[in-house]
């Protein structure tokens, strides 16, 4: 996730990001005041994003410390389900019938057909 660059106050201007702030209908702040308000809003958004990431990391660390961390299953597809899905598809069954019979989503069924 660190490779994703989000616009910050320093990079927003050259990326062509324009923030229009209106206190009253039709009233916009361009120039120096507009730049100041844009930078303030971007700083607040960046600060809130960092706070959110920090709180999420603290929550994950607390769950790990309590031993409550339960990672979700990697996939619903097992080799047996893939074989069964391909067999049913070969028999001419519809995707809806296959998903109901095997208890999987449509996306998982199409993934199984492709593998």
XYZ file of N, CA, C and O in Angstrom:
460
model
N 0.822 -1.191 0.000
C 0.000 0.000 0.000
C 0.862 1.248 0.000
O 0.419 2.292 -0.394
N 2.104 1.139 0.447
C 2.949 2.312 0.514
C 3.349 2.807 -0.869
O 3.776 3.932 -1.015
N 3.214 1.971 -1.908
C 3.583 2.401 -3.243
C 2.521 3.298 -3.867
O 2.776 3.963 -4.849
N 1.320 3.329 -3.298
C 0.265 4.178 -3.818
C 0.498 5.594 -3.320
O 0.611 5.829 -2.123
N 0.588 6.526 -4.244
C 0.815 7.922 -3.859
C -0.512 8.658 -3.852
O -1.194 8.721 -4.855
N -0.855 9.179 -2.720
C -2.064 9.966 -2.597
C -1.692 11.437 -2.659
O -0.626 11.822 -2.202
N -2.590 12.254 -3.212
C -2.277 13.673 -3.261
C -2.192 14.258 -1.859
O -3.039 13.997 -1.017
N -1.161 14.981 -1.607
C -1.022 15.702 -0.348
C -0.949 17.177 -0.684
O -0.973 17.573 -1.841
N -0.822 17.984 0.343
C -0.818 19.428 0.129
C 0.265 19.855 -0.859
O 0.033 20.703 -1.700
N 1.427 19.261 -0.779
C 2.520 19.665 -1.651
C 2.344 19.192 -3.082
O 2.787 19.847 -4.014
N 1.677 18.046 -3.296
C 1.568 17.478 -4.635
C 0.245 17.790 -5.309
O 0.084 17.537 -6.487
N -0.731 18.306 -4.595
C -2.065 18.475 -5.154
C -2.095 19.499 -6.276
O -2.778 19.305 -7.279
N -1.353 20.578 -6.141
C -1.390 21.633 -7.139
C -0.903 21.189 -8.500
O -1.558 21.417 -9.518
N 0.208 20.519 -8.566
C 0.745 20.115 -9.864
C -0.007 18.942 -10.464
O 0.137 18.640 -11.622
N -0.840 18.257 -9.679
C -1.655 17.173 -10.228
C -2.933 17.725 -10.856
O -3.743 16.968 -11.361
N -3.142 19.002 -10.777
C -4.330 19.598 -11.368
C -5.563 19.496 -10.500
O -6.672 19.682 -10.973
N -5.382 19.216 -9.228
C -6.522 19.132 -8.325
C -6.950 20.548 -7.977
O -6.157 21.385 -7.581
N -8.218 20.791 -8.161
C -8.737 22.124 -7.892
C -9.885 21.986 -6.915
O -10.814 21.201 -7.144
N -9.814 22.693 -5.833
C -10.865 22.659 -4.827
C -11.626 23.970 -4.875
O -11.045 25.031 -4.731
N -12.895 23.900 -5.103
C -13.727 25.093 -5.117
C -14.490 25.142 -3.802
O -15.251 24.235 -3.484
N -14.264 26.168 -3.039
C -14.918 26.322 -1.748
C -15.901 27.470 -1.857
O -15.540 28.566 -2.261
N -17.145 27.206 -1.529
C -18.171 28.235 -1.624
C -18.813 28.431 -0.258
O -19.328 27.489 0.316
N -18.750 29.660 0.227
C -19.452 29.957 1.465
C -20.886 30.353 1.174
O -21.786 30.066 1.935
N -21.081 31.036 0.071
C -22.416 31.413 -0.388
C -22.532 30.961 -1.836
O -21.532 30.848 -2.530
N -23.727 30.712 -2.303
C -23.866 30.296 -3.703
C -23.229 31.327 -4.645
O -23.483 32.510 -4.548
N -22.362 30.827 -5.519
C -21.716 31.697 -6.495
C -20.442 32.361 -6.005
O -19.743 32.997 -6.784
N -20.111 32.236 -4.740
C -18.904 32.866 -4.201
C -17.790 31.834 -4.118
O -17.906 30.845 -3.411
N -16.711 32.041 -4.873
C -15.581 31.127 -4.869
C -14.334 31.884 -4.461
O -14.213 33.081 -4.683
N -13.417 31.158 -3.874
C -12.152 31.746 -3.463
C -11.052 31.258 -4.388
O -10.648 30.109 -4.328
N -10.589 32.104 -5.250
C -9.467 31.785 -6.119
C -8.247 32.528 -5.600
O -8.325 33.341 -4.688
N -7.125 32.242 -6.190
C -5.906 32.941 -5.820
C -5.323 32.424 -4.524
O -5.405 31.237 -4.194
N -4.754 33.334 -3.760
C -4.031 32.976 -2.541
C -4.967 32.392 -1.488
O -4.650 31.394 -0.838
N -6.132 32.983 -1.332
C -7.077 32.486 -0.330
C -7.566 31.088 -0.691
O -7.671 30.210 0.167
N -7.855 30.878 -1.951
C -8.286 29.550 -2.394
C -7.210 28.506 -2.172
O -7.490 27.386 -1.769
N -5.957 28.881 -2.447
C -4.839 27.961 -2.222
C -4.716 27.628 -0.739
O -4.492 26.481 -0.367
N -4.878 28.614 0.118
C -4.814 28.385 1.557
C -5.910 27.429 2.003
O -5.648 26.460 2.735
N -7.143 27.677 1.561
C -8.253 26.813 1.957
C -8.079 25.400 1.415
O -8.370 24.423 2.112
N -7.603 25.256 0.169
C -7.350 23.939 -0.396
C -6.312 23.192 0.438
O -6.482 22.026 0.767
N -5.247 23.874 0.797
C -4.195 23.234 1.590
C -4.696 22.831 2.970
O -4.317 21.774 3.488
N -5.546 23.656 3.562
C -6.110 23.314 4.876
C -6.987 22.067 4.764
O -6.871 21.140 5.569
N -7.844 22.039 3.735
C -8.724 20.880 3.577
C -7.926 19.611 3.284
O -8.222 18.543 3.834
N -6.910 19.711 2.445
C -6.087 18.540 2.152
C -5.311 18.087 3.380
O -5.135 16.886 3.595
N -4.856 19.026 4.178
C -4.136 18.657 5.403
C -5.055 17.924 6.372
O -4.662 16.930 6.987
N -6.274 18.396 6.500
C -7.231 17.747 7.395
C -7.566 16.343 6.882
O -7.627 15.387 7.660
N -7.754 16.203 5.571
C -8.058 14.892 5.006
C -6.886 13.933 5.212
O -7.089 12.760 5.558
N -5.674 14.412 5.017
C -4.494 13.575 5.205
C -4.348 13.177 6.673
O -4.052 12.030 6.997
N -4.597 14.109 7.567
C -4.524 13.844 9.007
C -5.558 12.788 9.403
O -5.245 11.861 10.149
N -6.778 12.905 8.872
C -7.834 11.944 9.206
C -7.491 10.564 8.669
O -7.712 9.552 9.333
N -6.913 10.490 7.466
C -6.519 9.200 6.892
C -5.443 8.536 7.743
O -5.490 7.342 7.995
N -4.465 9.311 8.193
C -3.412 8.769 9.052
C -3.979 8.296 10.383
O -3.582 7.255 10.897
N -4.927 9.051 10.946
C -5.569 8.628 12.198
C -6.322 7.322 12.012
O -6.282 6.448 12.881
N -7.020 7.191 10.895
C -7.766 5.963 10.619
C -6.826 4.771 10.526
O -7.088 3.701 11.100
N -5.710 4.933 9.796
C -4.741 3.844 9.678
C -4.157 3.490 11.038
O -3.981 2.312 11.363
N -3.874 4.496 11.846
C -3.295 4.265 13.175
C -4.265 3.508 14.075
O -3.890 2.547 14.752
N -5.538 3.915 14.067
C -6.541 3.243 14.897
C -6.756 1.800 14.438
O -6.909 0.892 15.260
N -6.753 1.571 13.129
C -6.931 0.213 12.616
C -5.752 -0.669 13.032
O -5.941 -1.829 13.429
N -4.540 -0.125 12.961
C -3.362 -0.896 13.363
C -3.406 -1.220 14.853
O -3.053 -2.328 15.264
N -3.834 -0.266 15.663
C -3.955 -0.510 17.102
C -4.992 -1.594 17.382
O -4.793 -2.454 18.239
N -6.106 -1.557 16.668
C -7.143 -2.574 16.854
C -6.648 -3.954 16.468
O -6.922 -4.943 17.156
N -5.924 -4.042 15.341
C -5.373 -5.341 14.929
C -4.376 -5.853 15.964
O -4.385 -7.041 16.317
N -3.520 -4.964 16.481
C -2.527 -5.375 17.477
C -3.214 -5.852 18.760
O -2.778 -6.827 19.377
N -4.291 -5.185 19.155
C -5.014 -5.591 20.367
C -5.650 -6.971 20.185
O -5.623 -7.792 21.100
N -6.227 -7.225 19.001
C -6.826 -8.541 18.753
C -5.772 -9.641 18.739
O -5.996 -10.729 19.253
N -4.606 -9.355 18.167
C -3.535 -10.348 18.148
C -3.057 -10.619 19.567
O -2.823 -11.762 19.951
N -2.939 -9.554 20.389
C -2.484 -9.722 21.769
C -3.469 -10.561 22.583
O -3.063 -11.334 23.443
N -4.761 -10.412 22.296
C -5.771 -11.197 23.008
C -5.917 -12.607 22.430
O -6.601 -13.436 22.995
N -5.329 -12.823 21.282
C -5.451 -14.123 20.637
C -6.762 -14.296 19.896
O -7.179 -15.413 19.630
N -7.424 -13.202 19.561
C -8.724 -13.263 18.896
C -8.621 -13.185 17.383
O -9.630 -13.142 16.706
N -7.437 -13.145 16.860
C -7.288 -12.975 15.415
C -7.701 -14.253 14.707
O -7.126 -15.308 14.900
N -8.705 -14.130 13.862
C -9.196 -15.257 13.090
C -9.126 -14.886 11.616
O -10.017 -14.226 11.096
N -8.072 -15.289 10.946
C -7.991 -14.937 9.532
C -9.092 -15.623 8.735
O -9.489 -16.744 9.048
N -9.593 -14.932 7.750
C -10.667 -15.514 6.949
C -10.099 -16.557 6.006
O -8.926 -16.535 5.676
N -10.961 -17.451 5.598
C -10.545 -18.512 4.693
C -10.030 -17.911 3.397
O -10.571 -16.932 2.894
N -8.983 -18.488 2.858
C -8.373 -17.956 1.652
C -9.316 -18.009 0.458
O -9.410 -17.087 -0.310
N -10.003 -19.091 0.294
C -10.907 -19.221 -0.839
C -11.957 -20.290 -0.554
O -11.743 -21.183 0.256
N -13.053 -20.181 -1.249
C -14.104 -21.192 -1.128
C -13.829 -22.360 -2.051
O -14.509 -23.376 -1.995
N -12.840 -22.190 -2.925
C -12.555 -23.228 -3.913
C -11.562 -24.252 -3.382
O -10.460 -23.918 -2.985
N -11.975 -25.472 -3.390
C -11.084 -26.591 -3.092
C -10.913 -27.362 -4.396
O -11.728 -27.226 -5.315
N -9.879 -28.170 -4.501
C -9.721 -28.955 -5.735
C -10.945 -29.811 -6.055
O -11.304 -29.990 -7.227
N -11.611 -30.302 -5.011
C -12.810 -31.114 -5.235
C -13.940 -30.283 -5.829
O -14.655 -30.718 -6.734
N -14.130 -29.042 -5.299
C -15.194 -28.188 -5.808
C -14.903 -27.736 -7.239
O -15.811 -27.608 -8.052
N -13.628 -27.493 -7.534
C -13.267 -27.102 -8.902
C -13.601 -28.223 -9.870
O -14.208 -28.007 -10.924
N -13.229 -29.451 -9.503
C -13.518 -30.605 -10.362
C -15.024 -30.799 -10.516
O -15.524 -31.072 -11.623
N -15.755 -30.662 -9.420
C -17.209 -30.838 -9.476
C -17.852 -29.753 -10.337
O -18.771 -30.046 -11.127
N -17.381 -28.514 -10.222
C -17.943 -27.422 -11.018
C -17.692 -27.665 -12.501
O -18.586 -27.473 -13.337
N -16.491 -28.098 -12.838
C -16.177 -28.371 -14.246
C -17.008 -29.542 -14.772
O -17.474 -29.521 -15.917
N -17.209 -30.544 -13.939
C -18.014 -31.692 -14.345
C -19.460 -31.272 -14.602
O -20.050 -31.630 -15.626
N -20.023 -30.496 -13.670
C -21.409 -30.034 -13.832
C -21.548 -29.138 -15.055
O -22.551 -29.194 -15.768
N -20.549 -28.292 -15.284
C -20.587 -27.403 -16.448
C -20.528 -28.234 -17.729
O -21.211 -27.924 -18.704
N -19.705 -29.281 -17.709
C -19.612 -30.171 -18.866
C -20.915 -30.908 -19.142
O -21.205 -31.275 -20.282
N -21.699 -31.134 -18.095
C -23.001 -31.792 -18.248
C -24.077 -30.832 -18.735
O -25.219 -31.228 -18.929
N -23.713 -29.553 -18.880
C -24.672 -28.572 -19.391
C -25.481 -27.863 -18.329
O -26.476 -27.211 -18.639
N -25.084 -27.975 -17.072
C -25.806 -27.288 -16.000
C -25.560 -25.787 -16.096
O -24.511 -25.332 -16.548
N -26.533 -25.003 -15.634
C -26.375 -23.547 -15.630
C -25.483 -23.131 -14.462
O -25.294 -23.890 -13.502
N -24.966 -21.911 -14.559
C -24.110 -21.396 -13.484
C -24.903 -21.289 -12.186
O -24.394 -21.612 -11.111
N -26.171 -20.869 -12.282
C -27.005 -20.774 -11.074
C -27.170 -22.136 -10.404
O -27.085 -22.251 -9.177
N -27.403 -23.161 -11.197
C -27.572 -24.518 -10.638
C -26.271 -24.986 -9.988
O -26.294 -25.615 -8.922
N -25.148 -24.673 -10.629
C -23.846 -25.090 -10.084
C -23.571 -24.386 -8.764
O -23.131 -25.010 -7.791
N -23.843 -23.091 -8.706
C -23.563 -22.341 -7.468
C -24.445 -22.827 -6.326
O -23.986 -22.928 -5.190
N -25.692 -23.133 -6.614
C -26.584 -23.639 -5.563
C -26.173 -25.031 -5.104
O -26.195 -25.330 -3.918
N -25.786 -25.864 -6.048
C -25.419 -27.240 -5.706
C -24.126 -27.293 -4.893
O -23.998 -28.104 -3.972
N -23.177 -26.427 -5.219
C -21.872 -26.486 -4.553
C -21.705 -25.451 -3.437
O -20.689 -25.453 -2.750
N -22.684 -24.564 -3.282
C -22.611 -23.568 -2.217
C -21.494 -22.563 -2.421
O -20.739 -22.272 -1.492
N -21.385 -22.036 -3.634
C -20.350 -21.043 -3.930
C -20.979 -19.873 -4.666
O -22.111 -19.958 -5.128
N -20.239 -18.790 -4.756
C -20.732 -17.612 -5.459
C -20.510 -17.781 -6.957
O -19.766 -18.648 -7.406
N -21.151 -16.894 -7.725
C -20.968 -16.916 -9.177
C -19.510 -16.646 -9.536
O -18.956 -17.264 -10.443
N -18.898 -15.701 -8.825
C -17.490 -15.369 -9.101
C -16.602 -16.578 -8.876
O -15.691 -16.852 -9.660
N -16.855 -17.329 -7.798
C -16.056 -18.524 -7.525
C -16.278 -19.579 -8.605
O -15.349 -20.270 -9.008
N -17.517 -19.671 -9.085
C -17.803 -20.655 -10.134
C -17.022 -20.307 -11.399
O -16.385 -21.180 -12.010
N -17.049 -19.048 -11.797
C -16.308 -18.654 -12.998
C -14.810 -18.804 -12.808
O -14.092 -19.144 -13.738
N -14.328 -18.563 -11.588
C -12.900 -18.799 -11.298
C -12.567 -20.276 -11.446
O -11.509 -20.634 -11.957
N -13.479 -21.122 -11.009
C -13.255 -22.572 -11.109
C -13.226 -23.018 -12.568
O -12.430 -23.864 -12.939
N -14.099 -22.426 -13.391
C -14.109 -22.804 -14.802
C -12.803 -22.413 -15.481
O -12.331 -23.108 -16.361
N -12.228 -21.312 -15.059
C -11.005 -20.820 -15.686
C -9.754 -21.541 -15.251
O -8.714 -21.477 -15.912
N -9.811 -22.243 -14.125
C -8.594 -22.902 -13.633
C -8.471 -24.324 -14.112
O -9.314 -24.894 -14.702
